[in-house]
Amino acid sequence: MTSGAEGIAYTALRLFFTFLLKIFYRCLVTVGQQHLLKTKDAPVVFAAMHPNGLVDPLLIMATCGRSLSFVAKHTLFAMPLVGTALRMLGAIAVHRRSDQPNPTTNQNTDSISAMANCLRDGGAITIFPEGISHNESTLQLLRTGFARAVAEAFSSEQNKPKVVYIVPVGLIYTNKERFRSDVCVEYGEPIAVTASMVDVETLRQQLTEKLSDISLVAKSTHHIELMALTRELLSLHRKGDPGNYADEMRSFLRVYVRNADKPDVIEISQRVQAYHEKLQLMCMQDSDVVNARKSFKVLTTIVRVFFSVCVLFPLGLPGIIIQAPVALLTTWIAARLAKGDRDQIAHYRLLLGTALSFVFLGAFFLVVGLMFGVTISVFCTMIVILCGMYNIMMRPFTVTWIAIRIQAAVLLTNVNLLQQERLKLVADIRTLATKYLE
């Protein structure tokens, strides 16, 4: 638990990272707050699947409403900025077998003891029991460290808790590494553990079942991608929020997994895949086909494109002075650091984008100040920052590009045929869904 100077540092970091997350993700939704109320002021272990690197613990910190002690692999503490932030947050270092082939017993014991002491003090811990960040569609075998920490918390009569709650956390990303995508943080029904019911294997099994219920788990990533394409066809992504997305995707996956070997399901799956491959060849998206219906009214389309180019676009231009080099450098460096691991890209983009933004803003302020004086430099820097925020929130360049792209789709492709194919595909999907949901 944090107090005094540590509490101030934790609060400052939590507010800072929450601000960054709300910039990076277009919509951040929290589901299951009623479960958090049950655990208020009690010792808690927040246990989550780990699909997105350092972004995962930041999301829990931003949404759980508690001061947390993070459990993190010891190698992170050696990273310059990350290590400093972890120490300020009171993180607990663990030594994984994959990082250290021959870990000493004392190192592992000390980590478990530190977690148990936090729980005895009524604190909250965030842990990722899979032990690794990954891009797999299946839940990995859970390590038992969280259960051993709970058991040790009950082993001493001093400050012995009456109950420890284990709260499963589902982290559902619509496109986890993409800037301005959506994310849902879902808190599941907590497992209430008392001294008389502590069993490590039982707790592992219970947590595995609860995490499977609130996460997107499938036999392969192809299943998840296919269901995302199907859901997009049904236009559900234009209704509701990421919480709805999570519920709908889990429903789709349950139905699909049960019936994946049925001939009609295989046939419709192949048609969905073929339709989206066709759109990719045309450099189009499904939304272009939908919105192109409205674009046959030439005058309306011309007005939309003219407004985007002449009004929205110029307002964001000053922000491009900083955003363009930051975006290009961040994307380029993050891709190389991640080395193809999708679960690593988002936190590299988040951290690099933040650092480079400060560097470029500082350089811009210095150059303008040397050329025109401090007053003009302050004014110009504020304009650049405001235009940059406008670009992030309003996305005028994206709006302009979409308007032009839709018009190009109308002029250069046979949108009528695509729309007819889409309508037939949607009708067949709905028929099939009705059949297997009965």
PDB file of N, CA, C and O in Angstrom, residues 62 288 296 363 397:
ATOM      1  N   ALA A  62      -5.333   2.040 -14.462  1.00  0.00           N
ATOM      2  CA  ALA A  62      -6.177   3.181 -14.806  1.00  0.00           C
ATOM      3  C   ALA A  62      -7.647   2.961 -14.478  1.00  0.00           C
ATOM      4  O   ALA A  62      -8.403   3.920 -14.337  1.00  0.00           O
ATOM      5  N   ASP A 288     -16.334   1.047 -46.661  1.00  0.00           N
ATOM      6  CA  ASP A 288     -16.393   1.773 -47.933  1.00  0.00           C
ATOM      7  C   ASP A 288     -17.557   1.286 -48.784  1.00  0.00           C
ATOM      8  O   ASP A 288     -18.249   2.072 -49.436  1.00  0.00           O
ATOM      9  N   PHE A 296     -23.368   7.874 -54.209  1.00  0.00           N
ATOM     10  CA  PHE A 296     -23.861   7.986 -55.580  1.00  0.00           C
ATOM     11  C   PHE A 296     -24.468   9.367 -55.818  1.00  0.00           C
ATOM     12  O   PHE A 296     -24.617   9.800 -56.953  1.00  0.00           O
ATOM     13  N   ALA A 363      12.519  20.662 -29.059  1.00  0.00           N
ATOM     14  CA  ALA A 363      13.350  21.170 -30.154  1.00  0.00           C
ATOM     15  C   ALA A 363      12.645  22.301 -30.896  1.00  0.00           C
ATOM     16  O   ALA A 363      13.263  23.315 -31.250  1.00  0.00           O
ATOM     17  N   PHE A 397      -7.378  14.221 -41.135  1.00  0.00           N
ATOM     18  CA  PHE A 397      -6.703  13.620 -42.282  1.00  0.00           C
ATOM     19  C   PHE A 397      -7.307  12.262 -42.618  1.00  0.00           C
ATOM     20  O   PHE A 397      -7.447  11.901 -43.780  1.00  0.00           O
TER      21      PHE A 397
END
